[in-house]
mmCIF file of C-alpha atoms and ligand atoms in Angstrom:
data_model
loop_
_atom_site.group_PDB
_atom_site.id
_atom_site.type_symbol
_atom_site.label_atom_id
_atom_site.label_comp_id
_atom_site.label_asym_id
_atom_site.label_seq_id
_atom_site.Cartn_x
_atom_site.Cartn_y
_atom_site.Cartn_z
ATOM 1 C CA MET A 109 22.688 -0.850 20.257
ATOM 2 C CA LYS A 110 25.707 1.328 20.884
ATOM 3 C CA THR A 111 25.249 4.818 19.546
ATOM 4 C CA TYR A 112 28.025 7.123 18.371
ATOM 5 C CA LEU A 113 25.861 10.168 18.953
ATOM 6 C CA PRO A 114 26.719 12.191 22.034
ATOM 7 C CA PRO A 115 23.757 12.657 24.403
ATOM 8 C CA LYS A 116 21.619 15.699 23.574
ATOM 9 C CA PHE A 117 20.672 16.095 27.235
ATOM 10 C CA LEU A 118 22.391 15.661 30.569
ATOM 11 C CA VAL A 119 20.465 14.113 33.447
ATOM 12 C CA GLU A 120 21.384 15.643 36.798
ATOM 13 C CA ARG A 121 20.275 13.770 39.919
ATOM 14 C CA ASP A 122 20.702 15.452 43.283
ATOM 15 C CA LYS A 123 21.990 12.630 45.511
ATOM 16 C CA GLU A 124 20.954 14.481 48.656
ATOM 17 C CA ARG A 125 17.346 14.564 47.485
ATOM 18 C CA CYS A 126 17.026 11.241 45.657
ATOM 19 C CA ILE A 127 15.226 8.596 47.751
ATOM 20 C CA GLN A 128 15.700 5.764 45.164
ATOM 21 C CA CYS A 129 11.936 5.466 44.703
ATOM 22 C CA GLN A 130 12.403 4.563 40.987
ATOM 23 C CA VAL A 131 9.435 6.642 39.871
ATOM 24 C CA CYS A 132 11.660 8.074 37.129
ATOM 25 C CA VAL A 133 12.610 4.530 36.031
ATOM 26 C CA ASN A 134 8.949 3.664 35.564
ATOM 27 C CA GLN A 135 7.906 6.965 33.995
ATOM 28 C CA CYS A 136 10.547 7.355 31.284
ATOM 29 C CA SER A 137 9.397 5.741 28.023
ATOM 30 C CA PHE A 138 12.930 5.924 26.650
ATOM 31 C CA ASP A 139 14.590 3.713 29.296
ATOM 32 C CA THR A 140 16.898 6.514 30.313
ATOM 33 C CA HIS A 141 16.791 5.779 34.055
ATOM 34 C CA TYR A 142 17.648 2.363 35.469
ATOM 35 C CA TYR A 143 18.129 0.903 38.908
ATOM 36 C CA ASP A 144 21.571 -0.471 39.649
ATOM 37 C CA ALA A 145 20.816 -3.126 42.315
ATOM 38 C CA GLU A 146 24.494 -3.752 43.073
ATOM 39 C CA ASP A 147 25.098 -0.162 44.138
ATOM 40 C CA ASP A 148 21.477 0.417 45.196
ATOM 41 C CA GLU A 149 21.390 3.546 43.063
ATOM 42 C CA VAL A 150 19.294 4.958 40.230
ATOM 43 C CA ARG A 151 21.440 5.875 37.219
ATOM 44 C CA SER A 152 20.904 7.129 33.668
ATOM 45 C CA HIS A 153 21.649 6.199 30.070
ATOM 46 C CA GLU A 154 21.748 9.845 29.012
ATOM 47 C CA GLU A 155 22.006 9.062 25.312
ATOM 48 C CA ASN A 156 18.359 7.868 25.428
ATOM 49 C CA CYS A 157 16.942 11.095 26.851
ATOM 50 C CA VAL A 158 14.821 13.273 24.545
ATOM 51 C CA GLY A 159 14.337 16.084 27.054
ATOM 52 C CA CYS A 160 10.589 15.647 27.579
ATOM 53 C CA HIS A 161 10.857 16.437 31.320
ATOM 54 C CA ARG A 162 8.316 13.779 32.320
ATOM 55 C CA CYS A 163 10.645 12.371 34.971
ATOM 56 C CA VAL A 164 11.251 15.864 36.331
ATOM 57 C CA ALA A 165 7.526 16.402 36.738
ATOM 58 C CA PHE A 166 6.980 13.040 38.462
ATOM 59 C CA CYS A 167 10.006 12.966 40.765
ATOM 60 C CA PRO A 168 8.498 13.324 44.274
ATOM 61 C CA THR A 169 11.541 15.053 45.779
ATOM 62 C CA ARG A 170 12.475 17.396 42.902
ATOM 63 C CA ALA A 171 15.799 15.606 42.659
ATOM 64 C CA LEU A 172 16.038 15.738 38.859
ATOM 65 C CA ASN A 173 17.141 18.333 36.358
ATOM 66 C CA ILE A 174 17.526 17.846 32.591
ATOM 67 C CA ARG A 175 19.953 20.150 30.801
ATOM 68 C CA GLN A 176 20.902 20.574 27.169
ATOM 69 C CA ASN A 177 24.344 19.092 26.528
ATOM 70 C CA PRO A 178 26.552 22.065 25.609
ATOM 71 C CA LEU A 179 28.730 19.907 23.318
ATOM 72 C CA ASP A 180 29.688 21.875 20.187
ATOM 73 C CA TYR A 181 30.792 21.038 16.656
ATOM 74 C CA LYS A 182 33.294 22.863 14.505
ATOM 75 C CA ASP A 183 31.607 25.767 12.667
ATOM 76 C CA ASN A 184 30.631 24.926 9.104
ATOM 77 C CA TYR A 185 27.697 26.459 7.263
ATOM 78 C CA ASN A 186 26.862 23.236 5.395
ATOM 79 C CA TRP A 187 27.710 20.729 8.092
ATOM 80 C CA ARG A 188 25.657 22.120 10.930
ATOM 81 C CA PRO A 189 25.110 20.029 14.077
ATOM 82 C CA GLY A 190 21.578 19.033 13.020
ATOM 83 C CA VAL A 191 22.797 17.762 9.637
ATOM 84 C CA ILE A 192 25.672 15.798 11.167
ATOM 85 C CA GLU A 193 23.416 14.254 13.802
ATOM 86 C CA ASP A 194 20.770 13.333 11.225
ATOM 87 C CA ILE A 195 23.410 11.496 9.190
ATOM 88 C CA TYR A 196 24.586 9.619 12.288
ATOM 89 C CA LYS A 197 21.002 8.701 13.153
ATOM 90 C CA GLN A 198 20.205 7.507 9.650
ATOM 91 C CA ALA A 199 23.425 5.507 9.500
ATOM 92 C CA GLU A 200 22.683 3.880 12.854
ATOM 93 C CA THR A 201 19.017 3.103 12.295
ATOM 94 C CA GLY A 202 18.825 2.737 8.516
ATOM 95 C CA GLY A 203 15.527 4.610 8.805
ATOM 96 C CA VAL A 204 14.113 7.776 7.317
ATOM 97 C CA LEU A 205 13.930 10.533 9.915
ATOM 98 C CA LEU A 206 10.401 11.741 10.434
ATOM 99 C CA THR A 207 8.849 14.229 12.817
ATOM 100 C CA GLY A 208 5.257 14.385 13.920
ATOM 101 C CA MET A 209 3.287 17.638 14.270
ATOM 102 C CA GLY A 210 4.956 19.503 11.418
ATOM 103 C CA ASN A 211 8.548 20.394 10.683
ATOM 104 C CA ASP A 212 10.774 20.750 13.739
ATOM 105 C CA ARG A 213 13.133 23.164 11.974
ATOM 106 C CA ASP A 214 12.669 26.923 11.765
ATOM 107 C CA TYR A 215 11.186 26.767 8.287
ATOM 108 C CA ARG A 216 7.984 28.516 7.340
ATOM 109 C CA ILE A 217 4.638 26.913 8.045
ATOM 110 C CA TYR A 218 3.391 26.603 4.533
ATOM 111 C CA TRP A 219 -0.339 27.093 4.961
ATOM 112 C CA ASP A 220 0.349 30.658 6.134
ATOM 113 C CA HIS A 221 2.638 31.373 3.179
ATOM 114 C CA LEU A 222 0.934 29.422 0.441
ATOM 115 C CA VAL A 223 1.645 30.775 -3.029
ATOM 116 C CA LEU A 224 -0.680 29.687 -5.806
ATOM 117 C CA ASN A 225 1.164 29.902 -9.091
ATOM 118 C CA ALA A 226 -1.348 30.829 -11.774
ATOM 119 C CA SER A 227 0.910 29.548 -14.541
ATOM 120 C CA GLN A 228 -1.899 27.725 -16.305
ATOM 121 C CA VAL A 229 -4.253 30.693 -16.405
ATOM 122 C CA THR A 230 -4.406 31.965 -19.990
ATOM 123 C CA ASN A 231 -5.008 35.553 -19.001
ATOM 124 C CA PRO A 232 -3.671 36.219 -15.494
ATOM 125 C CA SER A 233 -4.857 39.478 -13.992
ATOM 126 C CA ILE A 234 -2.295 42.270 -13.901
ATOM 127 C CA ASP A 235 -3.921 44.173 -11.074
ATOM 128 C CA PRO A 236 -5.363 41.641 -8.620
ATOM 129 C CA LEU A 237 -7.238 44.371 -6.755
ATOM 130 C CA ARG A 238 -9.312 45.366 -9.763
ATOM 131 C CA GLU A 239 -9.279 41.941 -11.381
ATOM 132 C CA PRO A 240 -9.480 39.470 -8.504
ATOM 133 C CA MET A 241 -8.817 35.884 -9.454
ATOM 134 C CA GLU A 242 -11.270 33.280 -8.337
ATOM 135 C CA LEU A 243 -9.981 30.114 -6.726
ATOM 136 C CA THR A 244 -13.362 28.428 -6.476
ATOM 137 C CA THR A 245 -13.033 24.840 -7.575
ATOM 138 C CA TYR A 246 -15.723 22.350 -8.567
ATOM 139 C CA LEU A 247 -14.998 18.690 -7.917
ATOM 140 C CA GLY A 248 -16.870 15.900 -9.632
ATOM 141 C CA ARG A 249 -17.164 14.361 -13.064
ATOM 142 C CA LYS A 250 -17.959 16.868 -15.848
ATOM 143 C CA PRO A 251 -19.937 15.979 -18.977
ATOM 144 C CA ASP A 252 -18.205 16.325 -22.366
ATOM 145 C CA ARG A 253 -20.743 18.964 -23.375
ATOM 146 C CA VAL A 254 -23.727 20.641 -21.764
ATOM 147 C CA GLU A 255 -27.103 21.516 -23.195
ATOM 148 C CA LEU A 256 -29.082 24.539 -22.089
ATOM 149 C CA ASP A 257 -32.818 25.020 -22.193
ATOM 150 C CA PRO A 258 -33.168 27.868 -24.752
ATOM 151 C CA THR A 259 -36.198 29.373 -23.051
ATOM 152 C CA SER A 260 -35.020 29.491 -19.448
ATOM 153 C CA ALA A 261 -31.233 29.258 -20.052
ATOM 154 C CA SER A 262 -31.152 26.605 -17.355
ATOM 155 C CA LEU A 263 -29.059 23.474 -17.635
ATOM 156 C CA LYS A 264 -30.760 20.607 -19.461
ATOM 157 C CA THR A 265 -27.877 18.164 -19.132
ATOM 158 C CA GLU A 266 -28.031 16.143 -15.983
ATOM 159 C CA ILE A 267 -24.655 16.278 -14.255
ATOM 160 C CA THR A 268 -23.330 14.144 -11.432
ATOM 161 C CA PRO A 269 -23.210 15.737 -7.943
ATOM 162 C CA GLN A 270 -20.551 18.463 -7.836
ATOM 163 C CA VAL A 271 -18.753 19.860 -4.812
ATOM 164 C CA LYS A 272 -17.782 23.509 -4.672
ATOM 165 C CA ILE A 273 -14.760 24.518 -2.587
ATOM 166 C CA GLU A 274 -13.467 28.071 -2.193
ATOM 167 C CA VAL A 275 -9.764 27.176 -2.298
ATOM 168 C CA PRO A 276 -8.141 24.342 -4.240
ATOM 169 C CA VAL A 277 -6.752 22.780 -1.050
ATOM 170 C CA MET A 278 -8.362 20.046 1.054
ATOM 171 C CA PHE A 279 -7.296 18.552 4.377
ATOM 172 C CA GLY A 280 -5.665 15.133 4.675
ATOM 173 C CA ALA A 281 -7.485 12.277 6.394
ATOM 174 C CA MET A 282 -6.739 11.363 10.018
ATOM 175 C CA SER A 283 -9.073 9.268 12.129
ATOM 176 C CA TYR A 284 -10.836 9.926 15.422
ATOM 177 C CA GLY A 285 -9.082 7.773 17.992
ATOM 178 C CA ALA A 286 -5.706 8.371 16.409
ATOM 179 C CA LEU A 287 -6.569 12.069 16.847
ATOM 180 C CA SER A 288 -8.555 13.554 19.703
ATOM 181 C CA LEU A 289 -12.019 15.014 19.335
ATOM 182 C CA ASN A 290 -10.567 18.503 19.812
ATOM 183 C CA VAL A 291 -8.337 18.060 16.773
ATOM 184 C CA HIS A 292 -11.223 16.744 14.666
ATOM 185 C CA ARG A 293 -13.356 19.671 15.794
ATOM 186 C CA SER A 294 -10.568 22.120 14.903
ATOM 187 C CA LEU A 295 -10.197 20.602 11.438
ATOM 188 C CA ALA A 296 -13.949 20.727 10.853
ATOM 189 C CA ARG A 297 -14.197 24.344 11.960
ATOM 190 C CA ALA A 298 -11.148 25.373 9.931
ATOM 191 C CA ALA A 299 -12.559 23.671 6.825
ATOM 192 C CA LYS A 300 -15.842 25.505 7.271
ATOM 193 C CA GLU A 301 -14.051 28.814 7.776
ATOM 194 C CA ALA A 302 -11.838 28.300 4.696
ATOM 195 C CA GLY A 303 -14.698 27.002 2.545
ATOM 196 C CA THR A 304 -13.094 23.652 1.887
ATOM 197 C CA LEU A 305 -13.333 20.014 2.994
ATOM 198 C CA TRP A 306 -11.770 18.099 5.850
ATOM 199 C CA ASN A 307 -11.630 14.321 5.966
ATOM 200 C CA THR A 308 -12.677 12.097 8.875
ATOM 201 C CA GLY A 309 -10.199 9.335 8.139
ATOM 202 C CA GLU A 310 -11.444 5.845 8.844
ATOM 203 C CA GLY A 311 -12.571 6.215 12.459
ATOM 204 C CA GLY A 312 -16.111 7.520 11.947
ATOM 205 C CA LEU A 313 -17.573 10.948 12.651
ATOM 206 C CA HIS A 314 -18.386 12.046 16.187
ATOM 207 C CA ARG A 315 -22.056 13.006 16.518
ATOM 208 C CA SER A 316 -21.178 16.514 17.686
ATOM 209 C CA LEU A 317 -19.442 17.141 14.334
ATOM 210 C CA TYR A 318 -22.395 16.242 12.114
ATOM 211 C CA GLN A 319 -23.143 19.974 12.014
ATOM 212 C CA TYR A 320 -20.014 20.383 9.816
ATOM 213 C CA GLY A 321 -21.267 17.761 7.347
ATOM 214 C CA ASP A 322 -21.263 20.170 4.377
ATOM 215 C CA ASN A 323 -17.502 20.507 4.784
ATOM 216 C CA THR A 324 -16.828 16.860 5.563
ATOM 217 C CA ILE A 325 -15.506 13.939 3.545
ATOM 218 C CA VAL A 326 -16.343 10.674 5.319
ATOM 219 C CA GLN A 327 -14.170 7.683 4.697
ATOM 220 C CA VAL A 328 -15.181 4.094 4.039
ATOM 221 C CA ALA A 329 -12.049 2.079 4.694
ATOM 222 C CA SER A 330 -11.019 -1.520 5.246
ATOM 223 C CA GLY A 331 -12.142 -1.638 8.904
ATOM 224 C CA ARG A 332 -15.549 -0.083 8.035
ATOM 225 C CA PHE A 333 -15.411 1.780 11.351
ATOM 226 C CA GLY A 334 -18.436 3.972 12.036
ATOM 227 C CA VAL A 335 -20.024 3.421 8.625
ATOM 228 C CA SER A 336 -23.794 3.810 8.978
ATOM 229 C CA PRO A 337 -26.610 5.450 7.007
ATOM 230 C CA ASP A 338 -26.398 8.502 9.306
ATOM 231 C CA TYR A 339 -22.638 8.783 8.777
ATOM 232 C CA LEU A 340 -22.960 8.624 5.004
ATOM 233 C CA GLY A 341 -25.947 10.953 5.080
ATOM 234 C CA ALA A 342 -24.104 13.605 7.101
ATOM 235 C CA ALA A 343 -21.240 13.940 4.607
ATOM 236 C CA ARG A 344 -20.651 16.140 1.586
ATOM 237 C CA VAL A 345 -18.435 13.506 -0.066
ATOM 238 C CA VAL A 346 -17.904 9.801 0.606
ATOM 239 C CA GLU A 347 -14.386 8.517 0.050
ATOM 240 C CA ILE A 348 -13.418 4.877 -0.345
ATOM 241 C CA LYS A 349 -9.882 4.436 0.914
ATOM 242 C CA ILE A 350 -7.818 1.772 -0.783
ATOM 243 C CA GLY A 351 -4.726 0.688 1.150
ATOM 244 C CA GLN A 352 -3.526 2.524 4.224
ATOM 245 C CA GLY A 353 -2.772 6.050 3.067
ATOM 246 C CA ALA A 354 0.372 7.452 4.672
ATOM 247 C CA LYS A 355 0.683 4.595 7.181
ATOM 248 C CA PRO A 356 3.593 2.292 6.493
ATOM 249 C CA GLY A 357 3.447 -1.465 7.114
ATOM 250 C CA ILE A 358 0.617 -3.893 6.728
ATOM 251 C CA GLY A 359 -2.368 -2.073 8.157
ATOM 252 C CA GLY A 360 -3.615 0.209 10.892
ATOM 253 C CA HIS A 361 -3.745 -0.633 14.590
ATOM 254 C CA LEU A 362 -5.445 1.548 17.182
ATOM 255 C CA PRO A 363 -4.616 -0.004 20.568
ATOM 256 C CA GLY A 364 -7.540 -0.852 22.855
ATOM 257 C CA GLU A 365 -6.302 1.678 25.446
ATOM 258 C CA LYS A 366 -7.268 4.442 23.036
ATOM 259 C CA VAL A 367 -10.749 3.052 22.354
ATOM 260 C CA SER A 368 -12.603 5.095 24.960
ATOM 261 C CA ALA A 369 -16.394 5.173 25.371
ATOM 262 C CA ASP A 370 -16.718 7.997 22.830
ATOM 263 C CA VAL A 371 -14.330 6.423 20.328
ATOM 264 C CA SER A 372 -16.121 3.069 20.658
ATOM 265 C CA LEU A 373 -19.518 4.693 20.012
ATOM 266 C CA THR A 374 -18.191 6.580 17.003
ATOM 267 C CA ARG A 375 -16.307 3.617 15.549
ATOM 268 C CA MET A 376 -19.109 1.191 16.464
ATOM 269 C CA ILE A 377 -16.771 -1.278 18.177
ATOM 270 C CA PRO A 378 -16.636 -2.483 21.815
ATOM 271 C CA GLN A 379 -14.851 -0.200 24.246
ATOM 272 C CA GLY A 380 -11.247 -1.166 24.999
ATOM 273 C CA THR A 381 -10.824 -3.483 22.003
ATOM 274 C CA ASP A 382 -8.042 -3.013 19.462
ATOM 275 C CA ALA A 383 -9.237 -1.418 16.217
ATOM 276 C CA LEU A 384 -7.473 -3.255 13.399
ATOM 277 C CA SER A 385 -7.639 -1.947 9.837
ATOM 278 C CA PRO A 386 -6.520 -4.570 7.344
ATOM 279 C CA ALA A 387 -4.180 -3.313 4.619
ATOM 280 C CA PRO A 388 -6.578 -4.314 1.794
ATOM 281 C CA GLN A 389 -10.357 -4.107 1.701
ATOM 282 C CA HIS A 390 -11.318 -7.759 1.956
ATOM 283 C CA ASP A 391 -14.288 -7.352 -0.372
ATOM 284 C CA ILE A 392 -12.339 -5.596 -3.130
ATOM 285 C CA TYR A 393 -10.063 -7.775 -5.219
ATOM 286 C CA SER A 394 -10.903 -6.411 -8.666
ATOM 287 C CA ILE A 395 -12.037 -3.258 -10.437
ATOM 288 C CA GLU A 396 -15.518 -4.833 -10.625
ATOM 289 C CA ASP A 397 -15.579 -5.294 -6.820
ATOM 290 C CA LEU A 398 -14.670 -1.638 -6.412
ATOM 291 C CA ALA A 399 -17.424 -0.600 -8.826
ATOM 292 C CA GLN A 400 -19.881 -2.642 -6.760
ATOM 293 C CA LEU A 401 -18.962 -0.770 -3.571
ATOM 294 C CA ILE A 402 -19.195 2.572 -5.376
ATOM 295 C CA TYR A 403 -22.711 1.726 -6.541
ATOM 296 C CA ALA A 404 -23.697 0.413 -3.099
ATOM 297 C CA LEU A 405 -22.646 3.750 -1.585
ATOM 298 C CA LYS A 406 -24.434 5.687 -4.325
ATOM 299 C CA GLU A 407 -27.586 3.696 -3.544
ATOM 300 C CA ALA A 408 -27.154 4.274 0.188
ATOM 301 C CA THR A 409 -26.861 8.034 -0.345
ATOM 302 C CA ASN A 410 -29.654 8.223 -2.913
ATOM 303 C CA TYR A 411 -27.244 9.337 -5.683
ATOM 304 C CA THR A 412 -26.863 12.748 -4.019
ATOM 305 C CA LYS A 413 -23.194 12.627 -3.027
ATOM 306 C CA PRO A 414 -19.979 12.199 -4.964
ATOM 307 C CA ILE A 415 -18.247 8.913 -4.175
ATOM 308 C CA SER A 416 -14.485 9.248 -4.535
ATOM 309 C CA VAL A 417 -11.775 6.610 -4.388
ATOM 310 C CA LYS A 418 -8.415 7.303 -2.794
ATOM 311 C CA ILE A 419 -5.580 5.222 -4.176
ATOM 312 C CA ALA A 420 -1.818 5.476 -3.994
ATOM 313 C CA ALA A 421 -0.185 7.306 -6.913
ATOM 314 C CA VAL A 422 1.041 4.249 -8.799
ATOM 315 C CA HIS A 423 1.978 3.593 -12.423
ATOM 316 C CA ASN A 424 -1.372 1.938 -13.222
ATOM 317 C CA SER A 425 -3.646 4.577 -11.650
ATOM 318 C CA ALA A 426 -5.141 5.300 -15.067
ATOM 319 C CA ALA A 427 -6.238 1.677 -15.491
ATOM 320 C CA ILE A 428 -7.837 1.668 -12.028
ATOM 321 C CA ALA A 429 -9.592 4.979 -12.702
ATOM 322 C CA SER A 430 -10.894 3.859 -16.088
ATOM 323 C CA GLY A 431 -12.298 0.718 -14.449
HETATM 324 S S1 SF4 B 684 12.049 9.802 40.884
HETATM 325 FE FE1 SF4 B 684 13.429 11.266 41.852
HETATM 326 S S2 SF4 B 684 13.658 10.482 43.914
HETATM 327 FE FE2 SF4 B 684 12.792 8.821 42.742
HETATM 328 S S3 SF4 B 684 14.570 7.654 42.031
HETATM 329 FE FE3 SF4 B 684 14.118 9.108 40.435
HETATM 330 S S4 SF4 B 684 15.404 10.869 40.901
HETATM 331 FE FE4 SF4 B 684 15.324 9.635 42.738
HETATM 332 S S1 SF4 B 685 13.424 13.946 30.275
HETATM 333 FE FE1 SF4 B 685 12.011 12.464 29.367
HETATM 334 S S2 SF4 B 685 13.322 11.179 28.095
HETATM 335 FE FE2 SF4 B 685 14.674 12.294 29.494
HETATM 336 S S3 SF4 B 685 14.944 10.947 31.205
HETATM 337 FE FE3 SF4 B 685 13.241 12.273 31.737
HETATM 338 S S4 SF4 B 685 11.413 11.143 31.081
HETATM 339 FE FE4 SF4 B 685 13.174 10.178 30.098
#
C-alpha cells in the first residue's frame, strides 16, 4: 500500500563496499531491501525501515548505514511531528497504534510514581510519619459477620482462604513461552520483594520458580497448559481465565519455533508444536460448568487456596459473579 508518510530513516549503501550478497534482503523483516535483477543491484524501500540496525549488523562488508531522516515539520505545540505521523498512520491502517514494552514517549513510568489516593479513607492521617497508613490488603470472600471465641478471643467463624498482599497492586498475567524465563523470574522476584502477587499466565510455571509459589497466581486457561497437581499445589492463588485477556482475535497462538525443550516441559506439550489456546474454554458453556471447574480445583488443592475467575469487564459481570 502506498504510504503518505515520509521515511523515518534513510538507508545509505556504500556502492564501493556492497558485494550484492543480499544478506540484508534476507535479514530485514520489514522488506526494506530488495534485489533489482534488471540492474543487478540491491535497493531499498526506505519507508519500511524502522531503524532496528539488524541489516547493519549482518552486512559482511559494512556497506550499510541507517540515518534518521532530518525532515522537519512546521513548529506547532499541538501538532507535533509525532501527533501528525500518528494520525497519518491511523488513517492509513485503520488500526489503533500500540507499542510493546511500555510507552515509547517521554512520559513517566507509573510504577515509580504511583500515587494512591486515600479518598475513601474516613480518617486520613495528617502526618504520615507519625500515623503511617497501611496498604495491606486481604483478598478473598469475607463472611457477613464473624464470631469470636469469648475465652480465647480467637476466630470461631470459619472463613475461606484469604490472601494478604502488602500493596493493593498485582501484576498482569503473561505466559512463559510468550515471555522468556528471565522475565518470569524477574516478575516473581519483584512480586516477592514488593509483597504482592505475580501471575504465570497460561503457559505453566517453570520448576525453578516454584520457590516463589507464595507470591504466585497460577492460571488455568483454555489450553490447560502445564496444569498439574504440582502446579496447583505450588501456587498461592489459582485463577481460571475466561476468554483471552488482553489478546485480540479468536485465541492465542504460540508458534512451534518458540516451544523449546524447557517451554515444552513446562507447558506439557511436545517440543516444536504450536501451542493453541482456544478463545473459549471448551468445557465451560454455562455458569454451572464454571462452578464445576471451581469445585474441581478446590478439591485438587484440598480447599486451601482461593480460586479466582478472571473475566472481561462486561455489562453482565454481576450475573456471572453471582452464579
Ligand atoms: S548485506 Fe551489505 S554487502 Fe550484502 S547486499 Fe546488503 S548492503 Fe550489500
Ligand atoms: S534497519 Fe532494520 S528495518 Fe531498517 S532496513 Fe535494516 S533491518 Fe530493515
